[in-house]
Amino acid sequence: MCDAHRDKANSLSESPDGTNSLASNDTSGDDTLDDFFIDRAIDLAWMAAGKTQRNPLVGALVVKDGRILGAGYHRKYGEDHAETIALERAGETARGSTLYVTLEPCAHVGNTPPCVDHVIESGVTRVVIPTLDPDDRVYGRGVRMLRERGISVDVGARADRALLLNMAYFKAKLGLGPAVTLKIAVTLDGKIASRPGKRDDITGSDARRMVHRLRAVHDGVLIGIETFVTDSPQLDCRLLDSVDPPVPIVIDGGLKFPDAHPWLDRRQAVILTAEEASKEREATLVRAGARVIRCRTRGASIDVAAAVAGLHEHGIPSVLVEGGGKVFSSFAEAGVWDGMFVFVSPALFGPEGVGLADRVVGRKNLGARFAGASLLSEDIVVSFINAKTRSAVLERLS
């Protein structure tokens, strides 16, 4: 096992009773292949974004001799879990195979029977998971039950990507507060717009669909008032089927948001404003259907940590920050984020383009730990996890 995966496995190895019964007990697997198949399972899991309610996104693959024999993902709340679908598709060929699943198989009766029972009956001889399930009804039980029946279990492969897949779920179950994800799209030369005040479609359709999946797994999506005025964004999930849109949130220190807008009467938009903002403007927006949250300021800007706390208090515990550049930078520089997705287009905007400051993504003290990179047609999405968040989650899991 390579050092990186050994570190992950060790961080997840101690069980609640202080033993090491959850430590990885099998080193026969190929780390590179394990990473590859867990990555594919994570890609599958994203397909159900916005459809599993508070249940986590989960994908699973049944693999033998490098061949995928069955694949599945938890499609919708109340329906079969990923492991069950993948194993049923593999049928008898699952005997002697490896099951790759993005979260510890459940060991309790809920809307569906325990997945561990199906795994044991299938004849699978090895299970690979990135992390334990933080749900008290599952935590460690699934792994122990599998091992008691002689099934080898490895814990730790691609843990960072798996945490990003279900960050809000992990933080909520572990009592770690609200979850914040940053998203930005840049050109190959690091530009976020072709010129000031211009709206540009930087990435292609596959990348935009992934952004809609990110929106679908968050309670709210946040932008600044300048982006609202320049882009007139919809901030919905229209590229996905039957998925409710998140609550639109706008940082607007001067309450410039218009009195009439579809977000007000249809989606209960939230306006984050300064403590000293006009009470008359607030009353007007509230009558129109907005929710206004006053936040303390740091200098001339809204304190983003206070903003996130206020959103949490108002029933919005997970937020996707979409920008623009100033808002993205304010969250990144303050360390108020858990995951980050940077979409990189092959386009070049040249010297006239608006750049995303190097001090944000490139600076050493940002605390960003590389989690993975994926090709989305012509674009690349690079993901990062906040090192402090990662440490806090893994410490609680251990």
CSV table of C-alpha atoms in Angstrom, one decimal:
chain,number,residue,atom,x,y,z
A,1,MET,CA,0.0,0.0,0.0
A,2,CYS,CA,1.4,3.4,-1.0
A,3,ASP,CA,2.1,6.0,1.8
A,4,ALA,CA,-0.9,8.2,0.9
A,5,HIS,CA,-3.4,5.3,1.2
A,6,ARG,CA,-1.7,4.0,4.3
A,7,ASP,CA,-2.2,7.4,5.9
A,8,LYS,CA,-5.9,7.3,4.9
A,9,ALA,CA,-6.4,3.8,6.2
A,10,ASN,CA,-4.7,4.6,9.5
A,11,SER,CA,-6.7,7.7,10.0
A,12,LEU,CA,-9.8,5.6,9.7
A,13,SER,CA,-8.5,2.6,11.6
A,14,GLU,CA,-9.6,3.1,15.2
A,15,SER,CA,-13.0,1.8,16.2
A,16,PRO,CA,-15.3,3.4,18.8
A,17,ASP,CA,-14.1,0.9,21.4
A,18,GLY,CA,-10.5,1.9,20.9
A,19,THR,CA,-9.5,-1.3,19.0
A,20,ASN,CA,-8.0,-1.4,15.5
A,21,SER,CA,-10.7,-3.7,14.2
A,22,LEU,CA,-11.5,-1.3,11.3
A,23,ALA,CA,-7.9,-1.1,10.0
A,24,SER,CA,-7.3,-2.2,6.4
A,25,ASN,CA,-6.7,-6.0,6.7
A,26,ASP,CA,-5.8,-6.7,3.0
A,27,THR,CA,-3.0,-5.4,0.9
A,28,SER,CA,-3.5,-7.8,-2.0
A,29,GLY,CA,-5.3,-5.2,-4.1
A,30,ASP,CA,-3.6,-2.8,-6.5
A,31,ASP,CA,-3.8,0.7,-5.2
A,32,THR,CA,-3.9,2.2,-8.7
A,33,LEU,CA,-6.8,-0.1,-9.8
A,34,ASP,CA,-8.6,0.5,-6.5
A,35,ASP,CA,-8.4,4.3,-7.1
A,36,PHE,CA,-9.5,3.9,-10.7
A,37,PHE,CA,-12.6,1.9,-9.8
A,38,ILE,CA,-13.5,4.0,-6.8
A,39,ASP,CA,-13.3,7.1,-9.1
A,40,ARG,CA,-15.7,5.4,-11.5
A,41,ALA,CA,-18.1,4.6,-8.6
A,42,ILE,CA,-17.9,8.3,-7.5
A,43,ASP,CA,-18.7,9.4,-11.1
A,44,LEU,CA,-21.8,7.1,-11.0
A,45,ALA,CA,-22.9,8.4,-7.6
A,46,TRP,CA,-23.0,12.0,-9.0
A,47,MET,CA,-25.8,10.9,-11.4
A,48,ALA,CA,-28.3,11.0,-8.6
A,49,ALA,CA,-27.5,14.6,-7.4
A,50,GLY,CA,-30.5,16.2,-5.9
A,51,LYS,CA,-32.6,13.0,-5.8
A,52,THR,CA,-31.6,11.3,-2.6
A,53,GLN,CA,-32.7,14.0,-0.2
A,54,ARG,CA,-30.6,13.8,3.0
A,55,ASN,CA,-29.3,10.3,2.1
A,56,PRO,CA,-25.7,10.3,0.7
A,57,LEU,CA,-24.8,9.9,-2.9
A,58,VAL,CA,-23.4,6.3,-3.4
A,59,GLY,CA,-22.1,4.4,-6.4
A,60,ALA,CA,-20.9,0.8,-6.6
A,61,LEU,CA,-19.1,-1.5,-9.0
A,62,VAL,CA,-18.6,-5.3,-9.0
A,63,VAL,CA,-15.2,-6.1,-10.5
A,64,LYS,CA,-13.3,-9.3,-11.2
A,65,ASP,CA,-10.0,-9.7,-13.2
A,66,GLY,CA,-10.2,-6.0,-14.1
A,67,ARG,CA,-13.7,-6.3,-15.7
A,68,ILE,CA,-16.8,-4.5,-14.4
A,69,LEU,CA,-19.5,-7.1,-13.9
A,70,GLY,CA,-22.2,-4.9,-12.4
A,71,ALA,CA,-22.6,-1.2,-11.7
A,72,GLY,CA,-25.2,0.8,-9.8
A,73,TYR,CA,-25.9,3.9,-7.9
A,74,HIS,CA,-28.5,5.0,-5.3
A,75,ARG,CA,-30.9,6.6,-7.7
A,76,LYS,CA,-33.6,8.1,-5.4
A,77,TYR,CA,-34.5,8.3,-1.8
A,78,GLY,CA,-36.4,5.1,-0.8
A,79,GLU,CA,-35.1,3.0,-3.7
A,80,ASP,CA,-32.5,0.3,-3.7
A,81,HIS,CA,-29.0,1.2,-2.6
A,82,ALA,CA,-26.0,1.2,-5.0
A,83,GLU,CA,-24.5,-2.1,-3.7
A,84,THR,CA,-27.8,-4.0,-4.2
A,85,ILE,CA,-28.2,-2.8,-7.8
A,86,ALA,CA,-24.6,-3.6,-8.8
A,87,LEU,CA,-24.7,-7.0,-7.2
A,88,GLU,CA,-28.0,-7.9,-8.8
A,89,ARG,CA,-26.7,-6.9,-12.2
A,90,ALA,CA,-23.6,-9.1,-11.6
A,91,GLY,CA,-25.6,-12.1,-10.5
A,92,GLU,CA,-23.7,-15.3,-9.9
A,93,THR,CA,-20.6,-13.8,-11.5
A,94,ALA,CA,-20.1,-11.7,-8.3
A,95,ARG,CA,-18.7,-14.8,-6.5
A,96,GLY,CA,-15.0,-14.2,-5.9
A,97,SER,CA,-15.1,-10.6,-7.0
A,98,THR,CA,-14.3,-7.2,-5.5
A,99,LEU,CA,-17.1,-4.7,-4.6
A,100,TYR,CA,-16.1,-1.1,-4.9
A,101,VAL,CA,-18.5,1.2,-3.1
A,102,THR,CA,-18.2,4.9,-2.2
A,103,LEU,CA,-19.4,4.6,1.4
A,104,GLU,CA,-19.5,1.8,4.0
A,105,PRO,CA,-22.4,-0.6,3.3
A,106,CYS,CA,-25.3,0.0,5.6
A,107,ALA,CA,-26.0,-2.5,8.4
A,108,HIS,CA,-29.4,-1.4,9.5
A,109,VAL,CA,-33.0,-1.7,8.3
A,110,GLY,CA,-34.3,1.5,6.9
A,111,ASN,CA,-36.4,2.0,3.7
A,112,THR,CA,-34.4,-1.0,2.4
A,113,PRO,CA,-32.8,-4.1,4.0
A,114,PRO,CA,-29.2,-3.9,5.2
A,115,CYS,CA,-26.8,-3.9,2.3
A,116,VAL,CA,-24.2,-6.0,4.2
A,117,ASP,CA,-26.6,-9.0,4.0
A,118,HIS,CA,-26.7,-8.8,0.3
A,119,VAL,CA,-22.9,-8.4,0.0
A,120,ILE,CA,-22.4,-11.4,2.2
A,121,GLU,CA,-24.9,-13.6,0.3
A,122,SER,CA,-23.4,-12.5,-3.1
A,123,GLY,CA,-20.1,-14.3,-2.6
A,124,VAL,CA,-17.9,-11.2,-2.9
A,125,THR,CA,-14.5,-11.8,-1.3
A,126,ARG,CA,-13.2,-8.3,-1.0
A,127,VAL,CA,-14.8,-4.8,-0.4
A,128,VAL,CA,-13.1,-1.5,-1.0
A,129,ILE,CA,-14.5,1.7,0.5
A,130,PRO,CA,-13.1,5.2,0.9
A,131,THR,CA,-14.5,5.9,4.4
A,132,LEU,CA,-16.8,4.7,7.1
A,133,ASP,CA,-20.4,5.9,7.2
A,134,PRO,CA,-20.7,8.6,9.9
A,135,ASP,CA,-24.4,7.6,10.6
A,136,ASP,CA,-24.5,6.2,14.1
A,137,ARG,CA,-26.6,3.3,12.9
A,138,VAL,CA,-23.9,2.2,10.5
A,139,TYR,CA,-20.5,3.5,11.7
A,140,GLY,CA,-18.1,0.6,11.7
A,141,ARG,CA,-20.8,-2.1,11.9
A,142,GLY,CA,-20.9,-2.7,8.2
A,143,VAL,CA,-17.1,-3.3,8.1
A,144,ARG,CA,-17.1,-5.5,11.2
A,145,MET,CA,-20.0,-7.7,9.9
A,146,LEU,CA,-18.3,-8.2,6.5
A,147,ARG,CA,-15.0,-9.2,8.2
A,148,GLU,CA,-16.7,-11.5,10.6
A,149,ARG,CA,-17.9,-13.5,7.5
A,150,GLY,CA,-14.4,-13.6,6.1
A,151,ILE,CA,-14.7,-10.8,3.6
A,152,SER,CA,-11.6,-8.7,3.2
A,153,VAL,CA,-12.3,-4.9,3.6
A,154,ASP,CA,-9.9,-2.1,2.6
A,155,VAL,CA,-10.7,1.4,3.8
A,156,GLY,CA,-9.2,4.6,2.5
A,157,ALA,CA,-9.0,4.6,-1.3
A,158,ARG,CA,-9.9,8.0,-2.7
A,159,ALA,CA,-11.2,9.3,0.6
A,160,ASP,CA,-10.8,12.9,-0.3
A,161,ARG,CA,-13.0,12.7,-3.4
A,162,ALA,CA,-15.6,10.6,-1.5
A,163,LEU,CA,-15.7,13.3,1.2
A,164,LEU,CA,-16.3,16.0,-1.4
A,165,LEU,CA,-19.1,13.9,-2.9
A,166,ASN,CA,-21.1,14.0,0.4
A,167,MET,CA,-19.5,16.9,2.4
A,168,ALA,CA,-22.7,18.2,3.8
A,169,TYR,CA,-23.8,14.7,4.9
A,170,PHE,CA,-20.4,14.1,6.7
A,171,LYS,CA,-20.4,17.5,8.4
A,172,ALA,CA,-24.0,17.2,9.5
A,173,LYS,CA,-23.7,13.7,10.9
A,174,LEU,CA,-20.4,14.5,12.7
A,175,GLY,CA,-21.7,17.8,14.2
A,176,LEU,CA,-19.2,19.9,12.3
A,177,GLY,CA,-21.5,22.7,11.3
A,178,PRO,CA,-22.4,24.0,7.8
A,179,ALA,CA,-20.8,23.0,4.6
A,180,VAL,CA,-19.4,25.5,2.0
A,181,THR,CA,-18.2,24.5,-1.5
A,182,LEU,CA,-16.5,27.0,-3.8
A,183,LYS,CA,-16.9,26.8,-7.6
A,184,ILE,CA,-15.1,28.8,-10.3
A,185,ALA,CA,-14.6,28.5,-14.0
A,186,VAL,CA,-11.4,29.8,-15.6
A,187,THR,CA,-9.7,29.8,-19.0
A,188,LEU,CA,-6.4,28.1,-19.6
A,189,ASP,CA,-4.7,31.4,-19.1
A,190,GLY,CA,-6.5,31.9,-15.7
A,191,LYS,CA,-9.2,34.4,-16.8
A,192,ILE,CA,-12.8,34.4,-15.5
A,193,ALA,CA,-14.1,36.9,-18.1
A,194,SER,CA,-13.0,38.2,-21.5
A,195,ARG,CA,-13.3,41.8,-20.2
A,196,PRO,CA,-14.8,43.6,-17.1
A,197,GLY,CA,-18.6,43.5,-17.0
A,198,LYS,CA,-18.8,40.8,-19.7
A,199,ARG,CA,-20.7,37.5,-19.2
A,200,ASP,CA,-19.0,34.6,-20.9
A,201,ASP,CA,-19.8,30.9,-21.2
A,202,ILE,CA,-16.3,29.7,-20.4
A,203,THR,CA,-16.9,25.9,-20.2
A,204,GLY,CA,-18.9,23.4,-22.3
A,205,SER,CA,-22.1,21.5,-21.7
A,206,ASP,CA,-20.7,18.6,-19.7
A,207,ALA,CA,-19.0,21.0,-17.3
A,208,ARG,CA,-22.2,23.0,-16.9
A,209,ARG,CA,-24.2,19.8,-16.2
A,210,MET,CA,-21.6,19.1,-13.4
A,211,VAL,CA,-22.2,22.6,-12.0
A,212,HIS,CA,-25.9,21.8,-11.9
A,213,ARG,CA,-25.2,18.6,-10.0
A,214,LEU,CA,-23.2,20.7,-7.5
A,215,ARG,CA,-26.1,23.0,-7.1
A,216,ALA,CA,-28.5,20.1,-6.6
A,217,VAL,CA,-26.6,18.8,-3.5
A,218,HIS,CA,-26.5,22.1,-1.7
A,219,ASP,CA,-29.4,23.9,0.0
A,220,GLY,CA,-28.3,27.3,-1.3
A,221,VAL,CA,-26.2,28.8,-4.1
A,222,LEU,CA,-24.5,32.1,-3.5
A,223,ILE,CA,-23.3,35.0,-5.7
A,224,GLY,CA,-22.4,38.7,-5.3
A,225,ILE,CA,-24.7,41.5,-6.4
A,226,GLU,CA,-22.2,42.4,-9.2
A,227,THR,CA,-22.5,38.9,-10.7
A,228,PHE,CA,-26.3,39.2,-10.3
A,229,VAL,CA,-26.4,42.4,-12.3
A,230,THR,CA,-23.8,41.4,-14.9
A,231,ASP,CA,-24.9,37.8,-15.6
A,232,SER,CA,-28.6,37.7,-14.7
A,233,PRO,CA,-28.1,34.0,-13.7
A,234,GLN,CA,-30.9,31.5,-13.1
A,235,LEU,CA,-29.0,29.5,-10.5
A,236,ASP,CA,-31.3,26.5,-11.1
A,237,CYS,CA,-30.8,22.8,-12.0
A,238,ARG,CA,-32.6,22.9,-15.4
A,239,LEU,CA,-30.1,20.5,-17.0
A,240,LEU,CA,-31.1,17.8,-14.6
A,241,ASP,CA,-34.4,15.9,-14.5
A,242,SER,CA,-36.9,16.5,-11.7
A,243,VAL,CA,-34.5,18.3,-9.3
A,244,ASP,CA,-35.6,21.2,-7.1
A,245,PRO,CA,-33.4,24.3,-7.4
A,246,PRO,CA,-31.4,25.5,-4.4
A,247,VAL,CA,-32.3,28.8,-2.6
A,248,PRO,CA,-30.6,31.7,-4.4
A,249,ILE,CA,-28.4,33.8,-2.1
A,250,VAL,CA,-27.0,37.2,-3.0
A,251,ILE,CA,-24.4,39.2,-1.0
A,252,ASP,CA,-25.8,42.7,-1.3
A,253,GLY,CA,-24.4,45.2,1.3
A,254,GLY,CA,-26.3,48.1,-0.1
A,255,LEU,CA,-29.6,46.3,-0.8
A,256,LYS,CA,-29.6,47.0,-4.5
A,257,PHE,CA,-31.6,43.9,-5.4
A,258,PRO,CA,-34.7,44.8,-7.5
A,259,ASP,CA,-38.1,44.9,-5.8
A,260,ALA,CA,-39.6,42.6,-8.5
A,261,HIS,CA,-37.8,39.4,-9.5
A,262,PRO,CA,-38.9,35.7,-10.0
A,263,TRP,CA,-36.6,34.7,-7.2
A,264,LEU,CA,-38.6,36.7,-4.6
A,265,ASP,CA,-42.0,35.2,-5.0
A,266,ARG,CA,-41.0,31.7,-6.2
A,267,ARG,CA,-37.8,30.7,-4.4
A,268,GLN,CA,-37.6,32.9,-1.3
A,269,ALA,CA,-34.3,34.4,-2.2
A,270,VAL,CA,-31.9,35.3,0.6
A,271,ILE,CA,-30.2,38.7,0.7
A,272,LEU,CA,-27.1,39.0,2.8
A,273,THR,CA,-26.6,42.6,3.7
A,274,ALA,CA,-24.7,44.9,6.1
A,275,GLU,CA,-25.9,45.6,9.6
A,276,GLU,CA,-26.2,49.3,8.7
A,277,ALA,CA,-28.2,48.8,5.5
A,278,SER,CA,-31.5,50.7,5.0
A,279,LYS,CA,-34.4,49.3,7.0
A,280,GLU,CA,-36.8,50.8,4.5
A,281,ARG,CA,-35.2,48.8,1.6
A,282,GLU,CA,-35.2,45.7,3.8
A,283,ALA,CA,-38.9,46.1,4.5
A,284,THR,CA,-39.6,46.5,0.8
A,285,LEU,CA,-37.7,43.4,-0.2
A,286,VAL,CA,-39.3,41.4,2.6
A,287,ARG,CA,-42.8,42.4,1.4
A,288,ALA,CA,-41.8,41.3,-2.1
A,289,GLY,CA,-40.8,37.8,-0.7
A,290,ALA,CA,-37.1,38.0,0.1
A,291,ARG,CA,-35.5,36.9,3.3
A,292,VAL,CA,-32.9,39.5,4.5
A,293,ILE,CA,-30.1,38.5,6.8
A,294,ARG,CA,-28.0,41.3,8.3
A,295,CYS,CA,-24.3,40.4,8.8
A,296,ARG,CA,-21.4,42.1,10.4
A,297,THR,CA,-18.8,43.6,8.1
A,298,ARG,CA,-15.0,43.5,7.8
A,299,GLY,CA,-14.0,46.7,6.3
A,300,ALA,CA,-16.3,47.4,3.4
A,301,SER,CA,-17.3,43.7,2.9
A,302,ILE,CA,-19.7,41.3,4.5
A,303,ASP,CA,-18.0,38.9,6.9
A,304,VAL,CA,-18.4,35.6,5.1
A,305,ALA,CA,-18.0,33.5,8.2
A,306,ALA,CA,-20.9,35.5,9.8
A,307,ALA,CA,-22.9,35.1,6.6
A,308,VAL,CA,-22.5,31.3,6.6
A,309,ALA,CA,-23.5,31.1,10.3
A,310,GLY,CA,-26.6,33.3,9.6
A,311,LEU,CA,-27.6,31.0,6.7
A,312,HIS,CA,-27.2,28.0,8.9
A,313,GLU,CA,-29.4,29.5,11.5
A,314,HIS,CA,-32.1,30.2,8.8
A,315,GLY,CA,-32.2,26.6,7.7
A,316,ILE,CA,-29.6,26.6,4.9
A,317,PRO,CA,-26.7,24.4,6.2
A,318,SER,CA,-25.0,23.8,2.9
A,319,VAL,CA,-24.0,26.5,0.4
A,320,LEU,CA,-22.4,26.5,-3.1
A,321,VAL,CA,-20.5,29.7,-3.7
A,322,GLU,CA,-20.5,30.4,-7.4
A,323,GLY,CA,-18.9,33.9,-7.4
A,324,GLY,CA,-17.9,36.0,-9.1
A,325,GLY,CA,-14.2,36.5,-8.6
A,326,LYS,CA,-14.4,38.8,-5.6
A,327,VAL,CA,-16.9,36.7,-3.7
A,328,PHE,CA,-14.9,33.5,-4.5
A,329,SER,CA,-11.7,35.2,-3.3
A,330,SER,CA,-13.3,36.4,-0.1
A,331,PHE,CA,-14.4,32.9,1.0
A,332,ALA,CA,-11.1,31.3,-0.1
A,333,GLU,CA,-8.9,33.9,1.6
A,334,ALA,CA,-11.0,33.7,4.8
A,335,GLY,CA,-10.7,29.9,4.9
A,336,VAL,CA,-14.5,29.6,4.9
A,337,TRP,CA,-14.8,26.6,2.6
A,338,ASP,CA,-14.7,22.8,2.7
A,339,GLY,CA,-14.5,21.8,-1.0
A,340,MET,CA,-13.4,23.6,-4.1
A,341,PHE,CA,-14.1,22.8,-7.8
A,342,VAL,CA,-12.1,24.7,-10.4
A,343,PHE,CA,-13.4,24.2,-14.0
A,344,VAL,CA,-10.6,24.8,-16.5
A,345,SER,CA,-11.5,25.5,-20.1
A,346,PRO,CA,-9.0,25.3,-23.0
A,347,ALA,CA,-10.0,28.8,-24.1
A,348,LEU,CA,-7.7,31.8,-24.0
A,349,PHE,CA,-8.9,35.3,-23.2
A,350,GLY,CA,-5.5,37.0,-23.4
A,351,PRO,CA,-4.3,40.1,-21.7
A,352,GLU,CA,-7.7,41.9,-21.9
A,353,GLY,CA,-9.3,39.2,-19.8
A,354,VAL,CA,-10.2,39.5,-16.1
A,355,GLY,CA,-7.9,37.2,-14.1
A,356,LEU,CA,-8.5,35.3,-10.9
A,357,ALA,CA,-5.8,36.5,-8.5
A,358,ASP,CA,-2.8,34.1,-8.2
A,359,ARG,CA,-2.8,34.8,-4.5
A,360,VAL,CA,-6.0,32.8,-4.1
A,361,VAL,CA,-5.7,29.5,-5.8
A,362,GLY,CA,-1.9,29.5,-5.9
A,363,ARG,CA,-0.9,30.7,-2.5
A,364,LYS,CA,0.6,28.2,-0.1
A,365,ASN,CA,-1.4,29.0,3.0
A,366,LEU,CA,-4.8,28.5,1.4
A,367,GLY,CA,-5.0,25.1,2.9
A,368,ALA,CA,-6.2,23.4,-0.3
A,369,ARG,CA,-5.3,19.7,-0.6
A,370,PHE,CA,-5.6,18.3,-4.1
A,371,ALA,CA,-8.4,15.8,-4.3
A,372,GLY,CA,-8.6,14.9,-8.0
A,373,ALA,CA,-9.0,15.9,-11.6
A,374,SER,CA,-11.5,14.7,-14.2
A,375,LEU,CA,-12.0,15.4,-18.0
A,376,LEU,CA,-15.4,16.6,-18.9
A,377,SER,CA,-15.3,16.6,-22.7
A,378,GLU,CA,-13.0,19.6,-23.6
A,379,ASP,CA,-12.9,20.9,-20.0
A,380,ILE,CA,-11.1,19.7,-16.8
A,381,VAL,CA,-12.5,20.0,-13.3
A,382,VAL,CA,-9.9,20.0,-10.6
A,383,SER,CA,-11.1,19.5,-7.0
A,384,PHE,CA,-9.6,20.4,-3.7
A,385,ILE,CA,-10.5,19.7,-0.1
A,386,ASN,CA,-9.8,22.1,2.8
A,387,ALA,CA,-7.0,20.4,4.8
A,388,LYS,CA,-8.6,21.6,8.1
A,389,THR,CA,-12.0,20.2,7.2
A,390,ARG,CA,-10.4,16.9,6.1
A,391,SER,CA,-8.5,16.6,9.4
A,392,ALA,CA,-11.7,17.4,11.4
A,393,VAL,CA,-13.8,14.8,9.5
A,394,LEU,CA,-11.3,12.0,9.6
A,395,GLU,CA,-10.6,12.7,13.3
A,396,ARG,CA,-14.3,12.3,14.1
A,397,LEU,CA,-14.5,9.2,11.9
A,398,SER,CA,-11.6,7.6,13.8
